[in-house]
Coordinates of C-alpha atoms in Angstrom, one line a residue:
X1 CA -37.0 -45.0 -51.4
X2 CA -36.2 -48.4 -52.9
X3 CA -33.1 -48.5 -55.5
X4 CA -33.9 -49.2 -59.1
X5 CA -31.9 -50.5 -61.9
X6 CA -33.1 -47.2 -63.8
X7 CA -32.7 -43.2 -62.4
X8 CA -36.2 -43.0 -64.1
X9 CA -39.4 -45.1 -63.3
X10 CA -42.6 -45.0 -64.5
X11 CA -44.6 -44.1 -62.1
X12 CA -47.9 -43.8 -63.9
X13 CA -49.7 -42.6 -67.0
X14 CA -52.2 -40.0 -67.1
X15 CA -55.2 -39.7 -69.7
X16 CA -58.7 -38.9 -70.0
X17 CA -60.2 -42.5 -71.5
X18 CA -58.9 -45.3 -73.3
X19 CA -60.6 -44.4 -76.5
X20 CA -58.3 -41.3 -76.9
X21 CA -54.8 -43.2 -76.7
X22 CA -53.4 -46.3 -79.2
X23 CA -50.4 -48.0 -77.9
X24 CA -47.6 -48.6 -80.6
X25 CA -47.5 -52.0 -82.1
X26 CA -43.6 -52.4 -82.1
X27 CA -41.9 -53.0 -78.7
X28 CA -40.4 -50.4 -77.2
X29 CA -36.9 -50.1 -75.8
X30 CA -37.5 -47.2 -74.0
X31 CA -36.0 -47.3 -69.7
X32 CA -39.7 -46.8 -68.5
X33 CA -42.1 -48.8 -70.1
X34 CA -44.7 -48.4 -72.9
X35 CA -46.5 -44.6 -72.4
X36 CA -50.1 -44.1 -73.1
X37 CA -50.9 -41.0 -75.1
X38 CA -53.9 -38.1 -74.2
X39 CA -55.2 -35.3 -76.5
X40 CA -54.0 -32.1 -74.2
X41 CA -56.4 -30.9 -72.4
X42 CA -58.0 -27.3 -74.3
X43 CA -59.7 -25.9 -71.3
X44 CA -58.9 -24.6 -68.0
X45 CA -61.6 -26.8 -66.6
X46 CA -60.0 -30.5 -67.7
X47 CA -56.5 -28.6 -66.9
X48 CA -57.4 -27.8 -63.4
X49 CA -58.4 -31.2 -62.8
X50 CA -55.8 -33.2 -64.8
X51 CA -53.2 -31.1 -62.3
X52 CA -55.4 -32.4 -59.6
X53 CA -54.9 -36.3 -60.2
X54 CA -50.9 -35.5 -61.1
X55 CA -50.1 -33.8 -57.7
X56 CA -52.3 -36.2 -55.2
X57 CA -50.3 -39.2 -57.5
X58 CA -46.9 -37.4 -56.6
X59 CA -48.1 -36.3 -52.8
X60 CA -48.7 -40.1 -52.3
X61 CA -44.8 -41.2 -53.4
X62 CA -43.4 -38.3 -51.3
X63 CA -45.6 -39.3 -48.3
X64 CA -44.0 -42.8 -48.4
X65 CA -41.2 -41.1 -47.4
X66 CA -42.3 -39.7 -44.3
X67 CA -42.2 -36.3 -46.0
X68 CA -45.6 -34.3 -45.2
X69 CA -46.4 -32.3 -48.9
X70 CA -49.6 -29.5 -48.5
X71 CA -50.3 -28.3 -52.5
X72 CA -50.6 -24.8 -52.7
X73 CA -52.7 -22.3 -55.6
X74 CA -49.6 -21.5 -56.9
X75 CA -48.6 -25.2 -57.3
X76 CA -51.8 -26.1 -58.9
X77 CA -51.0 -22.9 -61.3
X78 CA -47.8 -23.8 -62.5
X79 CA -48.8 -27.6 -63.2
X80 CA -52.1 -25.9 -65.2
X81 CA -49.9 -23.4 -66.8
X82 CA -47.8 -26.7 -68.4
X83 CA -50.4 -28.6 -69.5
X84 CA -52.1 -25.6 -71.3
X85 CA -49.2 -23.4 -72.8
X86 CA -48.0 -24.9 -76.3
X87 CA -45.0 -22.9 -75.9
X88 CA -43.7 -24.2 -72.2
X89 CA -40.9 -26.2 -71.4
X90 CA -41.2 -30.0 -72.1
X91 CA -40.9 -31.1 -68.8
X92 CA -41.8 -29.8 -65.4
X93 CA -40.0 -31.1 -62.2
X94 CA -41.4 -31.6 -58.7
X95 CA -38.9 -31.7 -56.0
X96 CA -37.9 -30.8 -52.9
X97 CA -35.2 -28.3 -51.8
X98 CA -32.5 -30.0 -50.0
X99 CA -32.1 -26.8 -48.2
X100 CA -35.5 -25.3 -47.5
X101 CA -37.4 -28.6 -47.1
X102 CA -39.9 -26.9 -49.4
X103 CA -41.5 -28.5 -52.4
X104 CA -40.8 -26.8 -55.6
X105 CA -43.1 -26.8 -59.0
X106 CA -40.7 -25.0 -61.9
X107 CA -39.9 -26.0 -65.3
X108 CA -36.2 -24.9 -64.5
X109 CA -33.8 -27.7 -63.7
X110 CA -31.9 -27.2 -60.2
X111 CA -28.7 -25.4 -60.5
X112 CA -27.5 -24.9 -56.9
X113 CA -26.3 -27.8 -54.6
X114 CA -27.0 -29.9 -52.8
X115 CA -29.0 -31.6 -56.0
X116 CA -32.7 -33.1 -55.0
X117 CA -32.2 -36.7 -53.9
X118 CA -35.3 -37.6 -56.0
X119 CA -37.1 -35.8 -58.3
X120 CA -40.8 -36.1 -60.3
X121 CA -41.0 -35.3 -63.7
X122 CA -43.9 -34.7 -66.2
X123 CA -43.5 -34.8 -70.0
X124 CA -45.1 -34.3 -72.9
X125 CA -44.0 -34.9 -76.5
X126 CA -45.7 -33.6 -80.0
X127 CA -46.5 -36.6 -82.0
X128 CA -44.5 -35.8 -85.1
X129 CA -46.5 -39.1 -87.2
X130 CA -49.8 -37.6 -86.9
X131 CA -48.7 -33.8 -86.8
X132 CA -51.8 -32.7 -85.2
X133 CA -50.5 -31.5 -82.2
X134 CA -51.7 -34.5 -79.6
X135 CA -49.1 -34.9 -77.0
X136 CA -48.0 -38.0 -74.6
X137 CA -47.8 -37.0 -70.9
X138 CA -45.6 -39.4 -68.8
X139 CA -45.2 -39.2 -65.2
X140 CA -41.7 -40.5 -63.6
X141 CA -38.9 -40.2 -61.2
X142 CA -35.6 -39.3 -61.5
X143 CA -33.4 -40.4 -58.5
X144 CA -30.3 -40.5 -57.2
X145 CA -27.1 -41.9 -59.0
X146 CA -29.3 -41.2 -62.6
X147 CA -25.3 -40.9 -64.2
X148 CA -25.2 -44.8 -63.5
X149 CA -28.5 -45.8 -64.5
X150 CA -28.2 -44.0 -67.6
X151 CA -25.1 -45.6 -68.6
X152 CA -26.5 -48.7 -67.3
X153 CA -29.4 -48.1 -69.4
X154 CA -27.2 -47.3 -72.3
X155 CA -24.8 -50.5 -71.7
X156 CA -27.3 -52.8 -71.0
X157 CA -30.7 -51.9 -73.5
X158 CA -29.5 -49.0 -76.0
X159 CA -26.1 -49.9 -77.2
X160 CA -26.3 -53.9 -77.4
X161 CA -29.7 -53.2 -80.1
X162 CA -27.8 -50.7 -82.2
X163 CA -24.3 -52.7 -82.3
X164 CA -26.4 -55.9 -83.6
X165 CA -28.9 -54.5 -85.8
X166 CA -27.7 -55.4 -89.3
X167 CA -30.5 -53.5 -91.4
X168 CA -28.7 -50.2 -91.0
X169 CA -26.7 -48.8 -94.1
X170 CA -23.2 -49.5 -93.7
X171 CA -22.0 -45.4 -94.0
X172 CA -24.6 -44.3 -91.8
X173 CA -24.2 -47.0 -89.1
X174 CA -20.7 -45.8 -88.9
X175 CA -21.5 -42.9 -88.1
X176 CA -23.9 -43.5 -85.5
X177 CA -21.5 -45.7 -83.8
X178 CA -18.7 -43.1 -83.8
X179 CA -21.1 -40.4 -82.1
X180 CA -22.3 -43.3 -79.7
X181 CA -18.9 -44.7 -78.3
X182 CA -18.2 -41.2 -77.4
X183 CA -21.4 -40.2 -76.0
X184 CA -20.5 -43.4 -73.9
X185 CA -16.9 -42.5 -73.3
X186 CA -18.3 -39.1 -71.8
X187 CA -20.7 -40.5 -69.5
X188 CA -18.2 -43.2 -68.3
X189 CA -16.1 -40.5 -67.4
X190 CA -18.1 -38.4 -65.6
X191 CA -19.6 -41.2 -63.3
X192 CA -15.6 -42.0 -63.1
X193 CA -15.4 -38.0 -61.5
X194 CA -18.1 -38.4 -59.5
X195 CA -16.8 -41.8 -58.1
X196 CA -13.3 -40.9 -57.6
X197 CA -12.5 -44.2 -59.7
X198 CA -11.1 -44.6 -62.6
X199 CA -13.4 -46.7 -65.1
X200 CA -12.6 -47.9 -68.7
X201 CA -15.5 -47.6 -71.1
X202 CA -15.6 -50.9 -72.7
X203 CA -17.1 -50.7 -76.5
X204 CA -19.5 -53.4 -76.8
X205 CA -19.3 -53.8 -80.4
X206 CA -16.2 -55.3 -81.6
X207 CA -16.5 -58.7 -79.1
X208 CA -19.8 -59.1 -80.6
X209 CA -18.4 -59.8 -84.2
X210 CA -16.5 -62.8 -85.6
X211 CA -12.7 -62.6 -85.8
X212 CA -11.9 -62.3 -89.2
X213 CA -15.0 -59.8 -89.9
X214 CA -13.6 -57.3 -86.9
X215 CA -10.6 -57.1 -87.6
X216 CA -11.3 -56.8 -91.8
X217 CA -13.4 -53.5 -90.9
X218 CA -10.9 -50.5 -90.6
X219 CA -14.0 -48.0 -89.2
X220 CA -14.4 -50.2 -86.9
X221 CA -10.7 -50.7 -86.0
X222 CA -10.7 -47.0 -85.6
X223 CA -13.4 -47.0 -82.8
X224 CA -11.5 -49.8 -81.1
X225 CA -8.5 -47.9 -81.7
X226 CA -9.8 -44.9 -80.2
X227 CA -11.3 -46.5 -77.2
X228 CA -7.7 -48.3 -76.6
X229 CA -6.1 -44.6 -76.9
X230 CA -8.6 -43.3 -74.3
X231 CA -7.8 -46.2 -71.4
X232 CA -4.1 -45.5 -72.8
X233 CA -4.5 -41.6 -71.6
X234 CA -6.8 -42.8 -68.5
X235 CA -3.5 -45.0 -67.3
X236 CA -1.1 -42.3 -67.8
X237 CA -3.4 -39.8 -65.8
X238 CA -3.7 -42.0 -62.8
X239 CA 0.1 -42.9 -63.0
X240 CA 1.4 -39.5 -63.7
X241 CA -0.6 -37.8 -60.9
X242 CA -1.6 -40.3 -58.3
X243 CA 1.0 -38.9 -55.8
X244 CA 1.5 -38.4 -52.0
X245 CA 3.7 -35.9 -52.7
X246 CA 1.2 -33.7 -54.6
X247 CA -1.3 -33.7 -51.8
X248 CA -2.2 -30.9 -49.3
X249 CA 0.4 -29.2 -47.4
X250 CA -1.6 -29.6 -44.3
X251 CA -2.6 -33.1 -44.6
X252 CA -1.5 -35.5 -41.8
X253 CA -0.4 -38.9 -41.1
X254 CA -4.1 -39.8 -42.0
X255 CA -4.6 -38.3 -44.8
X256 CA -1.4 -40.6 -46.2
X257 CA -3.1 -43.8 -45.2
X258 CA -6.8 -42.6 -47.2
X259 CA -4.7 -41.6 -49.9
X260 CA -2.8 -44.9 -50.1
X261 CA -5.5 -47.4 -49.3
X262 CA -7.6 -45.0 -52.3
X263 CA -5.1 -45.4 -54.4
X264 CA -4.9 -49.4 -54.1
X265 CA -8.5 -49.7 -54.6
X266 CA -8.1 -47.6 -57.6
X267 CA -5.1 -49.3 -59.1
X268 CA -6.8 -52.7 -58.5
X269 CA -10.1 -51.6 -60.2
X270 CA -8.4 -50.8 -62.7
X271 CA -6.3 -54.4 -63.1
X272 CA -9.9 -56.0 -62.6
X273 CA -11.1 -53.8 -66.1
X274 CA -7.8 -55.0 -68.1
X275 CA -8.5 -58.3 -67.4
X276 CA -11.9 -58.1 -68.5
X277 CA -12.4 -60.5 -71.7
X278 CA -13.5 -58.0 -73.6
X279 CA -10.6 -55.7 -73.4
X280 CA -8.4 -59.3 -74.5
X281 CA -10.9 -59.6 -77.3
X282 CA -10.6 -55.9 -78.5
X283 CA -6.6 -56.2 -78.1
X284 CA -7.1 -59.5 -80.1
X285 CA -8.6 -57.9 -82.8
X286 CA -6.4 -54.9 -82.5
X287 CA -3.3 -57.5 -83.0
X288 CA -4.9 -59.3 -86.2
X289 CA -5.0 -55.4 -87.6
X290 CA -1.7 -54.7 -86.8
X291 CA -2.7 -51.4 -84.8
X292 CA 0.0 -49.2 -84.1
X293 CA -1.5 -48.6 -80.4
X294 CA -1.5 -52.0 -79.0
X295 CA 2.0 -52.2 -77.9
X296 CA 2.1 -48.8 -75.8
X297 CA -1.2 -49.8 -74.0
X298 CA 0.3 -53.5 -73.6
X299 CA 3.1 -51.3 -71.7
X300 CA 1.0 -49.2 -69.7
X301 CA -0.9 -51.8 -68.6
X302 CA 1.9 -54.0 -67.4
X303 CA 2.9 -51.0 -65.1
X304 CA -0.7 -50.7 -63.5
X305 CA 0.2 -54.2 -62.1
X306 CA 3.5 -53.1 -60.5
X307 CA 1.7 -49.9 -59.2
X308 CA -0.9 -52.1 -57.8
X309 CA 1.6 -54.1 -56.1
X310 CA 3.2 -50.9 -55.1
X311 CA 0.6 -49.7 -53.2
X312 CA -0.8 -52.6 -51.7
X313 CA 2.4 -53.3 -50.4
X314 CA 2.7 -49.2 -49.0
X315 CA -0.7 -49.9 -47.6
X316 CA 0.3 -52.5 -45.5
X317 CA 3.0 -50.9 -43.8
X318 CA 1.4 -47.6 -43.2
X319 CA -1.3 -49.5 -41.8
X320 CA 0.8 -50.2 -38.4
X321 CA 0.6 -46.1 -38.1
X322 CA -3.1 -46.2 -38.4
X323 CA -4.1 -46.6 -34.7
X324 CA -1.0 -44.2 -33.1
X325 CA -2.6 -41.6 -35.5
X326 CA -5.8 -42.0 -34.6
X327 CA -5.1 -41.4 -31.1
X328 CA -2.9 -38.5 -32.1
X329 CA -5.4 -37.1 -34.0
X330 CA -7.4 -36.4 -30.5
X331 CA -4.5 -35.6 -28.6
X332 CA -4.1 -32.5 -26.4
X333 CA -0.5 -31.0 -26.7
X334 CA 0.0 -32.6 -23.4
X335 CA -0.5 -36.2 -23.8
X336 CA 1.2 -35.5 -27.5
X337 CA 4.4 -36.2 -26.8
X338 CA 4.3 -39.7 -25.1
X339 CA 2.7 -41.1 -28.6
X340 CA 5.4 -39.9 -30.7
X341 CA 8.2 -42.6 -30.0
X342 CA 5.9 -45.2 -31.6
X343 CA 5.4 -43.4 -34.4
X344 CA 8.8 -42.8 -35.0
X345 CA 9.4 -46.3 -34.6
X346 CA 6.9 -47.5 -36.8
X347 CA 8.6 -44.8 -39.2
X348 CA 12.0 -47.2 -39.2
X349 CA 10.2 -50.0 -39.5
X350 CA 9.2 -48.5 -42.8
X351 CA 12.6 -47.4 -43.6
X352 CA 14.4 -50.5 -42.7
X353 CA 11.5 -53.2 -44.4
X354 CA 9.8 -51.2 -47.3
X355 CA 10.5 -52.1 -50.6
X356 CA 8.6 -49.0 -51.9
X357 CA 7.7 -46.7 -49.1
X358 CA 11.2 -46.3 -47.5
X359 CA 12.3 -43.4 -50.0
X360 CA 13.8 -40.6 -48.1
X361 CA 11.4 -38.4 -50.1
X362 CA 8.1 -40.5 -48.9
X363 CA 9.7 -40.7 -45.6
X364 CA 10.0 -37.0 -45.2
X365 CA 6.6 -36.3 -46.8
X366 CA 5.5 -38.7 -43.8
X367 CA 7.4 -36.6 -40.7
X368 CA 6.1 -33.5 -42.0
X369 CA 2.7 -34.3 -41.9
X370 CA 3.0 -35.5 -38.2
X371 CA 4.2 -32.1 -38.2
X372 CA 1.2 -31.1 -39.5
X373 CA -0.6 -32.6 -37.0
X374 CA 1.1 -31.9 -34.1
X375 CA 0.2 -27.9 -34.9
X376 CA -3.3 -28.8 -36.1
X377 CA -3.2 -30.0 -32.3
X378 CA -1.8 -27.4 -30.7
X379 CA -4.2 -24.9 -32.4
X380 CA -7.2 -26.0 -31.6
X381 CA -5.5 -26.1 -27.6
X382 CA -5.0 -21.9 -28.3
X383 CA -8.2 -20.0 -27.9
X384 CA -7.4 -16.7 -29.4
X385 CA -10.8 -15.5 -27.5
X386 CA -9.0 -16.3 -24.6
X387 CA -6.3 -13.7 -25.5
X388 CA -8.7 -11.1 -26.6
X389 CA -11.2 -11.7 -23.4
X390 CA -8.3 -11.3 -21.1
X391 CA -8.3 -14.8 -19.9
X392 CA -4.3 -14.6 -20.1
X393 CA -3.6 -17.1 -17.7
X394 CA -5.4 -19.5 -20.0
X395 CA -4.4 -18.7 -23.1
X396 CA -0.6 -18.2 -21.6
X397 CA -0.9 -22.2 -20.4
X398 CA -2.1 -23.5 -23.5
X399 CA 1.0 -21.5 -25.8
X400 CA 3.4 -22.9 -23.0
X401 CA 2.0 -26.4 -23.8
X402 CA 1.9 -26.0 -27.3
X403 CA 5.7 -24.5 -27.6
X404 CA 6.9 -27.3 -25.3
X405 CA 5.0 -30.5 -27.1
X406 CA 6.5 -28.9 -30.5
X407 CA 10.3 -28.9 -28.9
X408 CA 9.7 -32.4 -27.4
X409 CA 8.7 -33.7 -30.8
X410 CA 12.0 -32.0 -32.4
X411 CA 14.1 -33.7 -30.0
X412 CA 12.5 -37.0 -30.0
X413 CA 12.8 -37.2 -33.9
X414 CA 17.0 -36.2 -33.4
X415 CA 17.1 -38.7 -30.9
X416 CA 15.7 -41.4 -33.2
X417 CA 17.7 -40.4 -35.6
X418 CA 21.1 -40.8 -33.5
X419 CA 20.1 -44.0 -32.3
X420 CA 19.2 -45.6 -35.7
X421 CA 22.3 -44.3 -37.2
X422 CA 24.2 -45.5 -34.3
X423 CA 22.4 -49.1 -35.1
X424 CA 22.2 -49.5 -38.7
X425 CA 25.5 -47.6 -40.1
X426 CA 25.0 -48.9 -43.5
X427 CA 21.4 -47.5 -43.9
X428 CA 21.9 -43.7 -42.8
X429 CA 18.9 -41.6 -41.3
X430 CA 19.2 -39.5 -44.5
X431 CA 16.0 -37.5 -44.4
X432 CA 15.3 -33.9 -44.5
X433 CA 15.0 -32.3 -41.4
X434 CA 14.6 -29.0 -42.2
X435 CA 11.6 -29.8 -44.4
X436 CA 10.1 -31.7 -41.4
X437 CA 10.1 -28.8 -38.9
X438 CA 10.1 -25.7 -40.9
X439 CA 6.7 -25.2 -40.6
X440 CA 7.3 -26.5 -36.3
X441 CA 9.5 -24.1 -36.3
X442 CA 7.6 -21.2 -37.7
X443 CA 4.8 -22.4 -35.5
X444 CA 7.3 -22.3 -32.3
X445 CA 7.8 -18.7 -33.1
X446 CA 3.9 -17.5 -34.0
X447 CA 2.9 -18.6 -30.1
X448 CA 6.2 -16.9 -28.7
X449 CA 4.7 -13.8 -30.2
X450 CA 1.2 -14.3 -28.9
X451 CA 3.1 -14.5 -25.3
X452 CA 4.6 -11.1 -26.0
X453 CA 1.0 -9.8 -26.8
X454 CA -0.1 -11.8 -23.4
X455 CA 2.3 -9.6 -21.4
X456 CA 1.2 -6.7 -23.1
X457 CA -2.5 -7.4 -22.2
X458 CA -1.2 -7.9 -18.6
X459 CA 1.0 -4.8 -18.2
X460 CA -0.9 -2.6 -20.7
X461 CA -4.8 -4.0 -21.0
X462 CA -4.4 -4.9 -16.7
X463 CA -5.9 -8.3 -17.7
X464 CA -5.6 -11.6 -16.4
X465 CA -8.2 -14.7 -16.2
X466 CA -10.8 -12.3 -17.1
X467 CA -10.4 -10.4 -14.6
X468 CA -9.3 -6.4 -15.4
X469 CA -7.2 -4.9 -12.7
X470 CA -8.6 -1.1 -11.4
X471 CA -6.1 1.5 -12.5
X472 CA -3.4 2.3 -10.0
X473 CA -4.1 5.3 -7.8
X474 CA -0.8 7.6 -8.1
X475 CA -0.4 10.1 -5.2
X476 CA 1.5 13.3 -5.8
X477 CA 0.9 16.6 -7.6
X478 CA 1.8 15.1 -10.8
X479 CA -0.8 11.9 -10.0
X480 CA -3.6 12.8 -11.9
X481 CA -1.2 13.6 -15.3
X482 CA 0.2 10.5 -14.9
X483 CA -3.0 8.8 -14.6
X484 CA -4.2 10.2 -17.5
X485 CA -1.1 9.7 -19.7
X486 CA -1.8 5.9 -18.4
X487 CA -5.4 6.0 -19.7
X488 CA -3.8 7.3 -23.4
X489 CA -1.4 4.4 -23.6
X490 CA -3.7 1.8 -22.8
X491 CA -6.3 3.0 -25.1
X492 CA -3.6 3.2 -27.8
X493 CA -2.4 -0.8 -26.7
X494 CA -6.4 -1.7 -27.0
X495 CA -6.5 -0.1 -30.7
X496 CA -3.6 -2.2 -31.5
X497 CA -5.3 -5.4 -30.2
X498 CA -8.5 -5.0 -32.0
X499 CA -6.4 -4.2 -35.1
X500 CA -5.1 -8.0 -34.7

């Protein structure tokens, strides 16, 4: 489907004739185009075959997308039902289910996700002028990223004809501009949670007045004002929050980079809105009204430039681990261990050359989720169907592996630590160690325990690779009682297993 400017286009009009529709005489501003207007159809005869026309129009569209549409009765119903009932919804949507692959007819909206990349629409409006009931049916689509194209629509058409009408009363203009700016704020900022950036809404009104008239209004002062208080509160979110520290205690070395490189882009977005003319402009006439606010979002925003230098510069050093953690993050717990000097030397790189990065908190926050890593590693090397199929001999090799890459990984870290004390006495290997390898540890001590349960599968279940060992035969007159007694404790040693 090809991308529009707008989430809705006009597809096409439906109505019986050109004598029963009058097309208005003043332009229209509306995002699809000038609609032609139809007397509803009364019987079920012109209702059958108005749905006709509307669904072969719509199978056409969804056919361009290689999508194969067969209308059904019930279909045809619900688009009759809509046309004739003065009391259905106002809109009916055509779409199809992300998850089915089924095309849907309902006057509902979709609730569940994933959301319909595209959807067809039908709606019909009374005419309130004439009062007798005639309606306007317009056929359209709604696509993909509509959030945008309505505040696109909004930025570009809506707002700039409101803001420079000057025939509106002065009170009621006000008013209209207060509820608009925050209709506008809203939308910016949920396209901004959607995107995972942060975006400024920009009033369009002030920059479009003279100096000494801005600046002379106080309501509009106040909408500036409020709009300055909102980027004010935006900053101090993404400053306040924006942390490595705060993110997942799983995460590895990977998961630092995204976060950093997410964070520069963000921080520099946000640089490229402050320098926008028209937030100068509104902080212009913000200064000439002696606004109380200025001077606190003056601050903020000098410290989004030293955050943004901040992270560019952490990006560029945590770069160099890019490529070692790459390969890491497809190691076996074998071939672990002979990738983990680099890393910890890329690690004092960052200690010893990092004006921001080489915090012994970051640094930590760093080694622990190589940690991280190294057990998310190990565990997907540990087939715990393995252990409960009796493949012990597996299972037994792979928690050998695992315990031993963990150990290696603890030793190579002291022995980094050694030598870059030994090198660089003024600039101590300070970090905290028991933060990096609690979790190693822990993990050291989970797969110890699976070998004790591997044993007992071997002494108690008679596994091993698969295979179950017969019972052994026990001569004597007391043979058969032991045997027995054997049977009870294994059966007992099986309950426990499946209760694992």
């Amino acid at each position: 489907m090809s991308e529009t400017n707008s989430a809705v286009d006009l597809e096409e009009t439906i109505r019986p004739d050109d004598s029963d529709f009058t097309r208005p005489t003043s332009p229209s501003i509306s995002p699809v185009s000038v609609s032609d207007k139809f007397e509803a159809p009364t019987t079920a005869i012109r209702a059958r075959e108005l749905s006709r026309e509307i669904l072969e129009g719509i199978k056409k569209e969804i056919e361009r997308e290689s999508i194969e549409v067969h209308w059904s009765e019930e279909h045809f119903k619900e688009v009759e039902s809509y046309l004739i009932d003065t009391k259905s919804a106002p809109v009916l949507l055509i779409f199809r289910d992300e998850l089915s692959g089924d095309i849907k007819v309902t006057q509902n909206s979709p609730m569940s996700a994933p959301l319909p990349k595209y959807m067809f629409f039908l709606l019909k409006l009374e005419d309130t002028e004439t009062g007798n009931g005639t309606r306007e049916l317009q056929r359209g689509r709604l696509q993909e990223g509509h959030l945008i194209s309505l505040l696109k629509q909004m930025q570009a058409v809506y707002a700039p004809i409101f803001f420079k009408a000057g025939h509106w009363p002065g009170n009621v203009k006000n008013e209209l501009s207060s509820h608009l700016h925050r209709f506008l704020t809203g939308l910016t900022d949920s396209r901004q949670a959607r995107g995972g950036q942060t975006v400024l809404y920009i009033p369009n009104e002030g920059p479009l007045m003279s100096s000494e008239k801005a600046f002379q209004s106080r309501e509009l002062v106040q909408r500036l004002e409020t709009a300055m208080i909102h980027w004010t509160r935006q900053i101090k979110d993404v400053l306040g929050t924006q942390d490595s520290i705060e993110t997942s205690d799983s995460d590895g070395p990977l998961e630092e980079i995204r976060f950093w490189r997410a964070r520069c882009e963000n921080l520099s977005g946000i640089s490229s809105q402050l320098r926008d003319p028209k937030v100068a402009r509104i902080s212009e006439i913000l200064e000439e009204a002696n606004s109380s606010y200025l001077a606190s979002f003056l601050k903020i925003s000098r410290m989004i430039q030293e955050g943004s230098g901040m992270a560019e510069s952490n990006v560029q050093f945590l770069s160099l681990l890019t490529e070692p953690c790459e390969i890491l993050n497809s190691a076996s717990p074998t071939d672990i261990p002979p990738l983990l000097p680099q890393i910890l030397s890329i690690t004092r790189v960052i200690w010893l050359n990092s004006q921001h990065y080489n915090t012994p908190e970051r640094l930590t926050g760093l080694l622990r989720k190589v940690s991280n890593e190294i057990i998310t590693r190990c565990c997907e090397h540990i087939s715990l169907e393995d252990l409960f199929n009796g493949h012990i001999k597996t299972i037994q090799s792979s928690l050998h592996e695992s315990i031993h890459c963990c150990e290696q990984w603890h030793q190579l870290y002291l022995d980094t630590a050694k030598l870059h004390s030994f090198k660089k006495p003024s600039h101590q290997w300070i970090l905290d160690e028991s933060s990096i390898f609690t979790q190693i540890d822990a993990f050291i001590q989970r797969c110890k325990g699976l070998l004790d349960v591997c044993e007992g599968q071997i002494h108690f279940g008679r596994w091993w690779d698969g295979n179950k060992s017969p019972l052994p035969c026990i001569p004597g007159s007391r043979g058969i009682e032991l045997m027995r007694s054997l049977q009870e404790l294994e059966a007992k040693f099986e309950k426990f297993i499946l209760d694992l």
